[in-house]
mmCIF file of C-alpha atoms (C1' of nucleotides) in Angstrom:
data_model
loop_
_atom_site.group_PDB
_atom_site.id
_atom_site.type_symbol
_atom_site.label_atom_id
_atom_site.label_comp_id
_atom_site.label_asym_id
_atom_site.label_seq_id
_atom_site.Cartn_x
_atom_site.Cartn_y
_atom_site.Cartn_z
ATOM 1 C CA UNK A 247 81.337 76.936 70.186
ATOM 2 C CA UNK A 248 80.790 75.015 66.597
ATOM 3 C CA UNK A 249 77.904 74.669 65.010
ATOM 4 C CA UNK A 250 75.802 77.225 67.414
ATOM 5 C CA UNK A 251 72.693 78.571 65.658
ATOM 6 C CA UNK A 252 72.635 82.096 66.712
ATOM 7 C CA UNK A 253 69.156 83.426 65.372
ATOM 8 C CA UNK A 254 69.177 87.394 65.677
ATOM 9 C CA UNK A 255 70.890 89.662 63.549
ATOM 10 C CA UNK A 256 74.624 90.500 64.689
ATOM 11 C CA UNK A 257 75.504 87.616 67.385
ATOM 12 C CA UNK A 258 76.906 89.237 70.696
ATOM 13 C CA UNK A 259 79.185 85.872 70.889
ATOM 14 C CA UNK A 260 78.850 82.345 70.877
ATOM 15 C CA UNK A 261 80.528 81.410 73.836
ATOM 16 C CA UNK A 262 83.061 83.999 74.909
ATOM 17 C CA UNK A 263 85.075 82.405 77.191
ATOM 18 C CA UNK A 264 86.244 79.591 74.146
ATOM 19 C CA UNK A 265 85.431 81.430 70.589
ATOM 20 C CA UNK A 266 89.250 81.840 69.057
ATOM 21 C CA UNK A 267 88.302 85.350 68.057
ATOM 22 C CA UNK A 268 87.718 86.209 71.453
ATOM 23 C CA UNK A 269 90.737 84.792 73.095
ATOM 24 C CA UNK A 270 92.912 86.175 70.288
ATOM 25 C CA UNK A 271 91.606 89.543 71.210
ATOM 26 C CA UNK A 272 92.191 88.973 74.955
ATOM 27 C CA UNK A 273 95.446 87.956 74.008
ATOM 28 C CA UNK A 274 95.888 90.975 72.258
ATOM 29 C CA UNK A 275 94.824 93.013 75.004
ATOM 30 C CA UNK A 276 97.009 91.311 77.186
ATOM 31 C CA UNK A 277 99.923 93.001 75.027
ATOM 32 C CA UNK A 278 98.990 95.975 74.686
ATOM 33 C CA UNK A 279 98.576 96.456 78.562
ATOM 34 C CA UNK A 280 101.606 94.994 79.200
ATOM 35 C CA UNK A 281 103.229 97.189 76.876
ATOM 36 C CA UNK A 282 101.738 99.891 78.286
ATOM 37 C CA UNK A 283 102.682 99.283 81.980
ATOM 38 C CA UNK A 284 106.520 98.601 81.008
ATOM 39 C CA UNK A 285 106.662 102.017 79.613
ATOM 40 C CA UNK A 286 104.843 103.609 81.942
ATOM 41 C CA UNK A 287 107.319 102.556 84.775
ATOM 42 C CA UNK A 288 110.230 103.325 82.148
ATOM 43 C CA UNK A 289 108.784 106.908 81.984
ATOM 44 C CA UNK A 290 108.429 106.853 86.114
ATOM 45 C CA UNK A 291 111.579 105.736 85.995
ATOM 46 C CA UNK A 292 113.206 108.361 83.901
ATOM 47 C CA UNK A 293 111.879 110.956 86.500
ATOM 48 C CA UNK A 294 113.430 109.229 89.987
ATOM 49 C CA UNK A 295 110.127 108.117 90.189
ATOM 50 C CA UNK A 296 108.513 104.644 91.203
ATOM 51 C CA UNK A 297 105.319 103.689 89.566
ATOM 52 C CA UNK A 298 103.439 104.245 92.513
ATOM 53 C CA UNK A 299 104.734 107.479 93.062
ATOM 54 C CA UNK A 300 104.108 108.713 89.395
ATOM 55 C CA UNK A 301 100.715 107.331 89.967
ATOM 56 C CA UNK A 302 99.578 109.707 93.162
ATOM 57 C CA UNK A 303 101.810 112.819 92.034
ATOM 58 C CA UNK A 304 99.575 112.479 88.359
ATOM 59 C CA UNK A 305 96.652 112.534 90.305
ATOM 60 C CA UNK A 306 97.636 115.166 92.257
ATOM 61 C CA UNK A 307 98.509 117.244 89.329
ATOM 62 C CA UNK A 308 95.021 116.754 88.382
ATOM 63 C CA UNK A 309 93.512 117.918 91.744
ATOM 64 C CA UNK A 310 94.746 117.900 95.170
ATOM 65 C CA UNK A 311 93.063 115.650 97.826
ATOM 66 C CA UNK A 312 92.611 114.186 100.794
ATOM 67 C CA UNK A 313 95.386 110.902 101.925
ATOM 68 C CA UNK A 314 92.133 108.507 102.163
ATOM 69 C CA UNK A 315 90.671 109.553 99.082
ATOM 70 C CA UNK A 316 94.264 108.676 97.075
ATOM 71 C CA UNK A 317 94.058 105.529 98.630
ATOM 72 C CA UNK A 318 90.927 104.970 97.559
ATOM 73 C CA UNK A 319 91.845 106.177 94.127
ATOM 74 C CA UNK A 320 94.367 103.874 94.298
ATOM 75 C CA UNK A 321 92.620 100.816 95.835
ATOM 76 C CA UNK A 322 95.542 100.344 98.534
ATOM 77 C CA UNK A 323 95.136 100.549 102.255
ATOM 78 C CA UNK A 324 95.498 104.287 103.521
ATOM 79 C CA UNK A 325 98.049 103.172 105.544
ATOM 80 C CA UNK A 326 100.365 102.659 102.783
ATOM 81 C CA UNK A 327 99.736 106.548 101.215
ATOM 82 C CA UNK A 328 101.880 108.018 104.501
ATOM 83 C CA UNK A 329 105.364 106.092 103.077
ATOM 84 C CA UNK A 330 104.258 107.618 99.288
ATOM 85 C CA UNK A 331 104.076 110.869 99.965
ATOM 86 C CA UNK A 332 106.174 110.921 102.606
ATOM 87 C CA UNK A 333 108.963 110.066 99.892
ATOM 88 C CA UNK A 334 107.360 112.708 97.289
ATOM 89 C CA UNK A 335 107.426 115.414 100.289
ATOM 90 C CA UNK A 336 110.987 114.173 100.929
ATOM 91 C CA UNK A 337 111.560 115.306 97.355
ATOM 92 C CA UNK A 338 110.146 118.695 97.086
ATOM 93 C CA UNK A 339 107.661 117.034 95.029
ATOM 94 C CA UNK A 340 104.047 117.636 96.935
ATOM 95 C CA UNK A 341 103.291 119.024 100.154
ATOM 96 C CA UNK A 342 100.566 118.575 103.102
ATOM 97 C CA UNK A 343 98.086 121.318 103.655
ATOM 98 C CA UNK A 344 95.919 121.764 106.632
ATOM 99 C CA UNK A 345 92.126 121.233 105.417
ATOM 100 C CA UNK A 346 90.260 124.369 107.290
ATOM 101 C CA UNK A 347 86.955 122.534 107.091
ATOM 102 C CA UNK A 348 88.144 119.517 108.767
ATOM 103 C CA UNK A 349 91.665 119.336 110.834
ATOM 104 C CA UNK A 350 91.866 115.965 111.266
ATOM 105 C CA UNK A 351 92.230 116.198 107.163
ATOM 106 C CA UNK A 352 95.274 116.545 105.411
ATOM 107 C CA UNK A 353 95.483 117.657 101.778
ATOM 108 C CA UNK A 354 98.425 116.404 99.286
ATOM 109 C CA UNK A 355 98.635 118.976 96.765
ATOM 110 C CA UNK A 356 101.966 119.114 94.468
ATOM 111 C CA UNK A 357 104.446 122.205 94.628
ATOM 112 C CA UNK A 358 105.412 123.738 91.409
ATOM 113 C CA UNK A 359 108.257 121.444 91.273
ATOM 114 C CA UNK A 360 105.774 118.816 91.743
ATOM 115 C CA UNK A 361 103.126 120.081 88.691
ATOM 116 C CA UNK A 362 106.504 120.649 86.569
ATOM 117 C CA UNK A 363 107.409 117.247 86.938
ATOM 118 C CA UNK A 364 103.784 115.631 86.553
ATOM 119 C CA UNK A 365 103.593 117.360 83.288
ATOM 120 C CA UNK A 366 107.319 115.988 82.224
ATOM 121 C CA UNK A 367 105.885 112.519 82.954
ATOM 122 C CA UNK A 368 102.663 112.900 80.898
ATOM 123 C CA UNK A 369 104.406 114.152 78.099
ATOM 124 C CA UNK A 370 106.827 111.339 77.907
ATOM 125 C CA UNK A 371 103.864 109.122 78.218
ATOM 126 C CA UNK A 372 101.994 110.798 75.758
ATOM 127 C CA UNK A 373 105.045 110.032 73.449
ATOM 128 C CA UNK A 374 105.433 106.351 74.590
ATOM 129 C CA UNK A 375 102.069 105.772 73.330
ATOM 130 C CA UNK A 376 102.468 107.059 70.130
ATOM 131 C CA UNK A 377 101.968 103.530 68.561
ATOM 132 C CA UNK A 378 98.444 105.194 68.063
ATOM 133 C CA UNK A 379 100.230 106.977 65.586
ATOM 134 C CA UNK A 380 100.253 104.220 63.445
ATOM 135 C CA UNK A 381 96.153 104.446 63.023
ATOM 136 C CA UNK A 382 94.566 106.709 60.973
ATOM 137 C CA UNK A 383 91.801 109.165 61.833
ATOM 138 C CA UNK A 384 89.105 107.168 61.207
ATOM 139 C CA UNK A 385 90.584 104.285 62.904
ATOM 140 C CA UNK A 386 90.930 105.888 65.516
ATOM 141 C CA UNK A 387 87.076 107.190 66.155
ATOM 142 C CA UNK A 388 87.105 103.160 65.269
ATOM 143 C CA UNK A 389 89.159 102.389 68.142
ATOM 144 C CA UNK A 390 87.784 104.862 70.673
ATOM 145 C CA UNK A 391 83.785 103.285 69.776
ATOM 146 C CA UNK A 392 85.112 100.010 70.643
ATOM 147 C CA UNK A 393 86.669 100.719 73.777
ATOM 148 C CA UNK A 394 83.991 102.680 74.923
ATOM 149 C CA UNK A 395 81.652 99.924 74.291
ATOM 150 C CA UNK A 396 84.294 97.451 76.305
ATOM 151 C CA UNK A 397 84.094 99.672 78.967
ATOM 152 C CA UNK A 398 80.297 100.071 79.519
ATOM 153 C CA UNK A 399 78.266 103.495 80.468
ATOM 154 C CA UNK A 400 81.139 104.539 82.660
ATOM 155 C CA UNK A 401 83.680 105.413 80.279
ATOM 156 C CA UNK B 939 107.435 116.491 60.620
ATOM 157 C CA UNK B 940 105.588 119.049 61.834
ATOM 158 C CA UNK B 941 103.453 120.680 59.817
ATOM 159 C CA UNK B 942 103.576 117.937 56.969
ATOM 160 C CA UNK B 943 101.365 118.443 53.927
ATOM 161 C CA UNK B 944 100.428 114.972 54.134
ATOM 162 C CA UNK B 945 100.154 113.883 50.292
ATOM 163 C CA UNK B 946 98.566 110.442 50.431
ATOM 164 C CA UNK B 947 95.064 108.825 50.992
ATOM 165 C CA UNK B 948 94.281 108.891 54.729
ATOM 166 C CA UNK B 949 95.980 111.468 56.649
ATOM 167 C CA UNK B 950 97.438 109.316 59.364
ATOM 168 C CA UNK B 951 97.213 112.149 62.153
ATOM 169 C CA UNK B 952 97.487 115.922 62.398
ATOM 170 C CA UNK B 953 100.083 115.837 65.560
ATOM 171 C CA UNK B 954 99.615 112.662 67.544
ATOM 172 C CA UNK B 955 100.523 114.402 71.207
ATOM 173 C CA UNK B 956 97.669 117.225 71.258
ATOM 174 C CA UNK B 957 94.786 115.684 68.604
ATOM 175 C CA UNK B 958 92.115 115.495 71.044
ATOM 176 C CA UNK B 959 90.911 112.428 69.603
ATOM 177 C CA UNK B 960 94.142 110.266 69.972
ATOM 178 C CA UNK B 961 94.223 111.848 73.919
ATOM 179 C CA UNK B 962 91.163 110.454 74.385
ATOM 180 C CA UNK B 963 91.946 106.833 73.117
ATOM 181 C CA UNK B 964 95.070 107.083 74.977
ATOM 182 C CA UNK B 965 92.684 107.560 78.298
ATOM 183 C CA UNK B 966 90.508 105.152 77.295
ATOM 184 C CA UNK B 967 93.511 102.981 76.775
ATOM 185 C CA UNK B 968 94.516 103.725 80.289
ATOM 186 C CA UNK B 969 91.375 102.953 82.196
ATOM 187 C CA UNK B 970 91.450 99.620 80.141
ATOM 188 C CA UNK B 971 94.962 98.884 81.340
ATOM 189 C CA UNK B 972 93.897 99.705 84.894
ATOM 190 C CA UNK B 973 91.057 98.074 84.766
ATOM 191 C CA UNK B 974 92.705 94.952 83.358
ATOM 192 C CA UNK B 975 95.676 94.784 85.848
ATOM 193 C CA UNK B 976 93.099 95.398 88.846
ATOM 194 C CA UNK B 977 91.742 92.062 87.805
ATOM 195 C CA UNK B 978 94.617 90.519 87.450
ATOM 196 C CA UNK B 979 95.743 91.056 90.835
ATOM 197 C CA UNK B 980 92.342 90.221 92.230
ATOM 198 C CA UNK B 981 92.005 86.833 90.451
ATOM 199 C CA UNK B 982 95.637 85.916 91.373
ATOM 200 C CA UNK B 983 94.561 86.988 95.031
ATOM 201 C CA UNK B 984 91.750 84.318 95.046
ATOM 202 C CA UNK B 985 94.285 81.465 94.098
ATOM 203 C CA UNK B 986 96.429 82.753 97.066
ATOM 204 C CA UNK B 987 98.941 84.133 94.473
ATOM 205 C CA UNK B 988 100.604 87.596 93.964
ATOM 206 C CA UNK B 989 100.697 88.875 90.595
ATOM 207 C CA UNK B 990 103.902 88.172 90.140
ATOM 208 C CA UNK B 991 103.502 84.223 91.090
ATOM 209 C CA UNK B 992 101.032 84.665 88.741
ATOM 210 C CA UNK B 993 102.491 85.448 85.834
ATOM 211 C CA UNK B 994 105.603 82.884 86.662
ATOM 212 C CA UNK B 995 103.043 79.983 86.993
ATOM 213 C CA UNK B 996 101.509 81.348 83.982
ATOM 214 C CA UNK B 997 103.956 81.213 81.737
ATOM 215 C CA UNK B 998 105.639 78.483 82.988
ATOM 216 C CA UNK B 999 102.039 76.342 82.286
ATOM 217 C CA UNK B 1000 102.926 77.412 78.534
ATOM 218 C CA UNK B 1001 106.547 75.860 78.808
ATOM 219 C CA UNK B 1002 108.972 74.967 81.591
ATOM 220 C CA UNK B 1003 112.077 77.120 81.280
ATOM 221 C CA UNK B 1004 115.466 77.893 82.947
ATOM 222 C CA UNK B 1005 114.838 80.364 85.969
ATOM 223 C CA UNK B 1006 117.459 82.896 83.813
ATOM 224 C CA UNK B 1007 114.081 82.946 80.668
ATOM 225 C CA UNK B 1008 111.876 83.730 83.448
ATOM 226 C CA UNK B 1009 113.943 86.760 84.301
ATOM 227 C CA UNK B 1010 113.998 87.468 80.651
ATOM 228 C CA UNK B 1011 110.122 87.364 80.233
ATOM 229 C CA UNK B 1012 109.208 89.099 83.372
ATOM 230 C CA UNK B 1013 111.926 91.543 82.483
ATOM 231 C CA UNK B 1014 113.574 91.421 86.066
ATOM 232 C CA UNK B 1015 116.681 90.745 87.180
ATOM 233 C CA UNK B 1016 117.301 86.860 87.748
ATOM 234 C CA UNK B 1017 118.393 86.962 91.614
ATOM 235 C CA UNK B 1018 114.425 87.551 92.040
ATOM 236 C CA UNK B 1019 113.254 84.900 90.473
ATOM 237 C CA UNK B 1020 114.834 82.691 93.082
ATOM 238 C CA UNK B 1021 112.421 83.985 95.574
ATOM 239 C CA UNK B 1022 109.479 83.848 93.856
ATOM 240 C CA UNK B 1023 109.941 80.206 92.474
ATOM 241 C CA UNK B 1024 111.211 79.194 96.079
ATOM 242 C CA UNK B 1025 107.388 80.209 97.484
ATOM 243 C CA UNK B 1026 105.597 78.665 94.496
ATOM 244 C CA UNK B 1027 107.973 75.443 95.220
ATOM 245 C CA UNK B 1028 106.968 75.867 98.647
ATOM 246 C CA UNK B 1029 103.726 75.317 97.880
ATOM 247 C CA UNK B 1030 103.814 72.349 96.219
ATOM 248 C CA UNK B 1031 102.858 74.397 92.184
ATOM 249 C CA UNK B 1032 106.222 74.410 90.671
ATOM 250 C CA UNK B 1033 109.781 72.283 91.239
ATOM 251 C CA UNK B 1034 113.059 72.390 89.829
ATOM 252 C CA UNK B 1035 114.530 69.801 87.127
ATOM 253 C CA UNK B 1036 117.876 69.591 86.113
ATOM 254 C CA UNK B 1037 118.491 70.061 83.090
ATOM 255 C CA UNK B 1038 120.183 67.115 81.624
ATOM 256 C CA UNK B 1039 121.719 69.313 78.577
ATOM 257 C CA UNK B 1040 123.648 71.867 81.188
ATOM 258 C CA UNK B 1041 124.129 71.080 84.810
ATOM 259 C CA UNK B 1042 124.312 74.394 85.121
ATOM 260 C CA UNK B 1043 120.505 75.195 84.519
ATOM 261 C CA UNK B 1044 117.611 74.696 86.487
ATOM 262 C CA UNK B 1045 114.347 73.896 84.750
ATOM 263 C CA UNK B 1046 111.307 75.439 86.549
ATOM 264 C CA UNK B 1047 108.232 73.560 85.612
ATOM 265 C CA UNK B 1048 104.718 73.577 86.765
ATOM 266 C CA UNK B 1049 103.431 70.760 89.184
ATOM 267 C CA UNK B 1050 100.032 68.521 88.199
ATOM 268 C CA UNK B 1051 98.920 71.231 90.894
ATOM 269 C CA UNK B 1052 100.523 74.014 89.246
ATOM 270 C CA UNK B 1053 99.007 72.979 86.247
ATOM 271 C CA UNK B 1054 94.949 72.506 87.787
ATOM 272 C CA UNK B 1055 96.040 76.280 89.513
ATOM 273 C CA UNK B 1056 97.219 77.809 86.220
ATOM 274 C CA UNK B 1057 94.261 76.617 84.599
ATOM 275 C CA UNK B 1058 91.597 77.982 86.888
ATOM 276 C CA UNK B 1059 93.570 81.273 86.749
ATOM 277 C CA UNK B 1060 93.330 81.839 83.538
ATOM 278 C CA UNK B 1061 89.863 80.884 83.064
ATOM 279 C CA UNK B 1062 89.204 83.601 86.037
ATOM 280 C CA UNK B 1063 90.781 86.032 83.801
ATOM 281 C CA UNK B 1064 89.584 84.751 80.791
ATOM 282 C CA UNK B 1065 85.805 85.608 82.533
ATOM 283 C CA UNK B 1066 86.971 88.897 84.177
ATOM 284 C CA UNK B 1067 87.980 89.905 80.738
ATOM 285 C CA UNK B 1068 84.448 89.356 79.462
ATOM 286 C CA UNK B 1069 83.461 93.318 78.717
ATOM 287 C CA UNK B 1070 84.798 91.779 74.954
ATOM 288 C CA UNK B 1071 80.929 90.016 75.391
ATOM 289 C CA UNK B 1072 79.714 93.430 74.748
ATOM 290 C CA UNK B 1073 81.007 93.715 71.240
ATOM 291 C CA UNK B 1074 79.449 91.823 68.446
ATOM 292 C CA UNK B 1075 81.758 89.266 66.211
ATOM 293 C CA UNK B 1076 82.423 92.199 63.808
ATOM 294 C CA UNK B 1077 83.299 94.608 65.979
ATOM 295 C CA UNK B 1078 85.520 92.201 67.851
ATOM 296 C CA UNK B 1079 86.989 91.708 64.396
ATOM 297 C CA UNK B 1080 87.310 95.281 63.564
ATOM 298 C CA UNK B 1081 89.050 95.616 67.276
ATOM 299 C CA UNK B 1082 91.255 92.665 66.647
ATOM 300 C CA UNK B 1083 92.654 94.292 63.323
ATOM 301 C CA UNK B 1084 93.154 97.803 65.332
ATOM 302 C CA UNK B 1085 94.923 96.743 68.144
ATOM 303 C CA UNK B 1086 97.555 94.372 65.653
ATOM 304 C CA UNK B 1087 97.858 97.515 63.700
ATOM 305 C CA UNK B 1088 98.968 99.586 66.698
ATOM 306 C CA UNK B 1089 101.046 96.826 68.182
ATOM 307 C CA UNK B 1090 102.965 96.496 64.846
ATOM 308 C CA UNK B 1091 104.229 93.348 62.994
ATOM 309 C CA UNK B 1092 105.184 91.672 66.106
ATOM 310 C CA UNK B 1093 101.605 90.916 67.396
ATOM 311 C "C1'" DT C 741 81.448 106.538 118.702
ATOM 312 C "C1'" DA C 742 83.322 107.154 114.061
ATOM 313 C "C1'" DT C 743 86.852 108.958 111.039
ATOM 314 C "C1'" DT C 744 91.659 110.753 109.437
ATOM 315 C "C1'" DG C 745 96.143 110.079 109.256
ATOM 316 C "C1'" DT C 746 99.938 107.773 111.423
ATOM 317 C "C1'" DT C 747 102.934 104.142 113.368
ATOM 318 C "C1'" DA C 748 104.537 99.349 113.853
ATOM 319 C "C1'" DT C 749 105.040 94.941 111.790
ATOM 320 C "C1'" DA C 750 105.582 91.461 108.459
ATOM 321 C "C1'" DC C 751 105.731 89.879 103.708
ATOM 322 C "C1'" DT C 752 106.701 90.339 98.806
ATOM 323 C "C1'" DC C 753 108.980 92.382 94.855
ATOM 324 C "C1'" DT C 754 112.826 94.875 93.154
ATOM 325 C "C1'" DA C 755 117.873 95.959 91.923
ATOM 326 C "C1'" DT C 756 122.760 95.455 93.094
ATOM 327 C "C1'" DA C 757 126.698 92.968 94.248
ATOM 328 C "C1'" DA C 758 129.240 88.989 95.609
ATOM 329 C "C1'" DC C 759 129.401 83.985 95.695
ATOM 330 C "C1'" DT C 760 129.180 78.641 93.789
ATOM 331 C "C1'" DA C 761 129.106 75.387 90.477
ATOM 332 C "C1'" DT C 762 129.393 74.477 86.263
ATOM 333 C "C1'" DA C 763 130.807 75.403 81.236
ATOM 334 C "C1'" DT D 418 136.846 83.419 81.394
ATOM 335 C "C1'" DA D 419 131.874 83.397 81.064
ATOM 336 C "C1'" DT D 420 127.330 81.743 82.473
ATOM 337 C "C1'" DA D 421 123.281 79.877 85.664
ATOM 338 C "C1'" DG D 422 121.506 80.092 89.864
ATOM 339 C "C1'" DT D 423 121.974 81.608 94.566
ATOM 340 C "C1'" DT D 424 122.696 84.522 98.658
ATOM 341 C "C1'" DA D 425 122.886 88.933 101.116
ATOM 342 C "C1'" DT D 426 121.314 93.464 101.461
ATOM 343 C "C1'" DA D 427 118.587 97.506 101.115
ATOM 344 C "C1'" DG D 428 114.583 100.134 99.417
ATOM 345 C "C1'" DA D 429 109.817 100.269 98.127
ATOM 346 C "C1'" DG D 430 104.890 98.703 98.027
ATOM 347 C "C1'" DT D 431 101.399 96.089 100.314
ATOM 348 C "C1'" DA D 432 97.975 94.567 104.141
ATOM 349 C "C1'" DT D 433 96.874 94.323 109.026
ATOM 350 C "C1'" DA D 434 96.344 96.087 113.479
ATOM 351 C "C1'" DA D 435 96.695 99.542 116.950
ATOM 352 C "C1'" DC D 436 97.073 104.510 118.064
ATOM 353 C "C1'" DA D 437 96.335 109.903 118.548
ATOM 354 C "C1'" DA D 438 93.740 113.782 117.184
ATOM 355 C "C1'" DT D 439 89.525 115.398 115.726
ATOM 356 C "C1'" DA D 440 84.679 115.078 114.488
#
DNA sequence: TATTGTTATACTCTATAACTATA
DNA sequence: TATAGTTATAGAGTATAACAATA
C-alpha cells in the first residue's frame, strides 16, 4: 500500500485488495450492478414476469434448447427448470418440442407470444440502461476497452 | 429528439437504443453484473449465508439500524426482514437492541461474530472482484470517472 | 450403465394482509 | 390515528434425492 516502489512502466496495482482507488471502483461497481438488477426485475416485473422467468424466456428468444442446457446456462439444478417453464408454458409463453435426434430430450422454444414478449422486455431494458446515454462516443469505446479488459479473453 | 442536429462539441450519441456500440457496452455491462452477482452468491455460500443474509449482515457491519431501514435498503417489504434477521439471530451473527429513543424500534446489530463473518465476506468479495487487477492505475482511473459519470451525481 | 426430464421434499425469499405494542 | 415489528399465508426459486423413459 504506501510507499511501494513499483519499478516498470504503468503499475498493474499496488496491492489490490487495499489501494482506495481500487475499492472505490469496486464500490462503484457494486452500484452499478445493483442498479442494474433492480431494474431488470422492475422490467420482469412490468411483463407478469419473475426474474427468473425473464431470464430463460430471453434466452430462449435467443435460441431454443434443451431443459439441462438452461440449467446449465443458468447455473441452477435442472430440477428447478421443470417449475420455470412449466409456469411460462402455463402462460402461452414457450412450449416443449420433442427433440427427433434424442427422445429422452425436450426442447423449450418460445411461441410467438413468447418472442413478442422477449423482445418487449429487451426493449424496456435497453431503455432502463440508458444512463449510458449520459457518455459520449468516445467514452464509450472508453468504457467498452475497460470492461473488456475486466473481463479477460472471454468477453 | 430524434434526429437532433446535435450543435455542441461531442455528440453525446446518435440514438442510444440501436448504436451498436452502446449495445455492446450494455452486454458487456450484463456479463459483468452476472458475473459479479454469481460471486456474490458463491462467497456468501462459503460463510453458510444466502445472499440475502448477506447483504443484511453487510450492511448492518456498516451501521446497526431499525429492521424497518433494512427493508428500506434491501428494498423489500419489512414483514421479511423478520425472517431473515430471526436465522442470522439464530446463529449467533446478529441480535436485537431496543432502542432506548422509541420502544417501538428494534435495533438489529451485528454480533463480535457477525462482525469477524462480515469481515471475511467482504474480503472474499473484495478478492473475487479482482479482474480490476487487470487494469493499470490509469485505466482504473479513467474507469472510475466513467462509471460516476453514468451513475450520475449521486455516486 | 449413463443421461434427460420429472417428481417429491424442504428451505429461503417474496408480497400481502392482519395483528400487537407502542407513539 | 399512525408507526414498528410481527405473524400467517401463499407463490416462487433453490438444492437434494429418487424415479421413469431413453440412450
Amino acid at each position: 500500500m504506501a510507499t511501494s516502489s513499483s519499478p516498470s512502466s504503468a503499475a498493474p496495482s499496488p496491492s489490490p485488495r487495499t489501494d482506495p482507488l481500487t475499492l472505490e471502483v469496486v464500490e462503484l461497481i457494486g452500484t452499478v450492478v445493483a442498479r442494474y438488477y433492480e431494474e431488470y426485475e422492475e422490467a420482469a416485473s412490468e411483463h407478469s414476469l419473475t426474474g427468473a422467468q425473464a431470464r430463460v424466456l430471453g434466452l430462449l428468444s435467443i435460441e431454443p434448447m434443451p431443459m439441462r442446457r438452461i440449467a446449465k446456462k443458468l447455473k441452477c439444478e435442472p430440477s428447478n427448470i421443470t417449475g420455470i417453464i412449466d409456469r411460462l408454458e402455463a402462460r402461452g409463453l414457450v412450449e416443449r418440442r420433442p427433440d427427433p435426434a434424442d427422445r429422452r430430450v425436450k426442447l423449450a422454444a418460445p411461441t410467438e407470444e413468447g418472442v413478442r414478449v422477449a423482445r418487449g422486455l429487451r426493449d424496456s431494458l435497453n431503455f432502463a440502461r440508458e444512463p449510458l446515454a449520459e457518455l459520449s462516443r468516445e467514452e464509450r469505446v472508453s468504457l467498452r476497452g475497460l470492461l473488456r479488459r475486466m473481463l479477460g479473453e472471454g468477453a
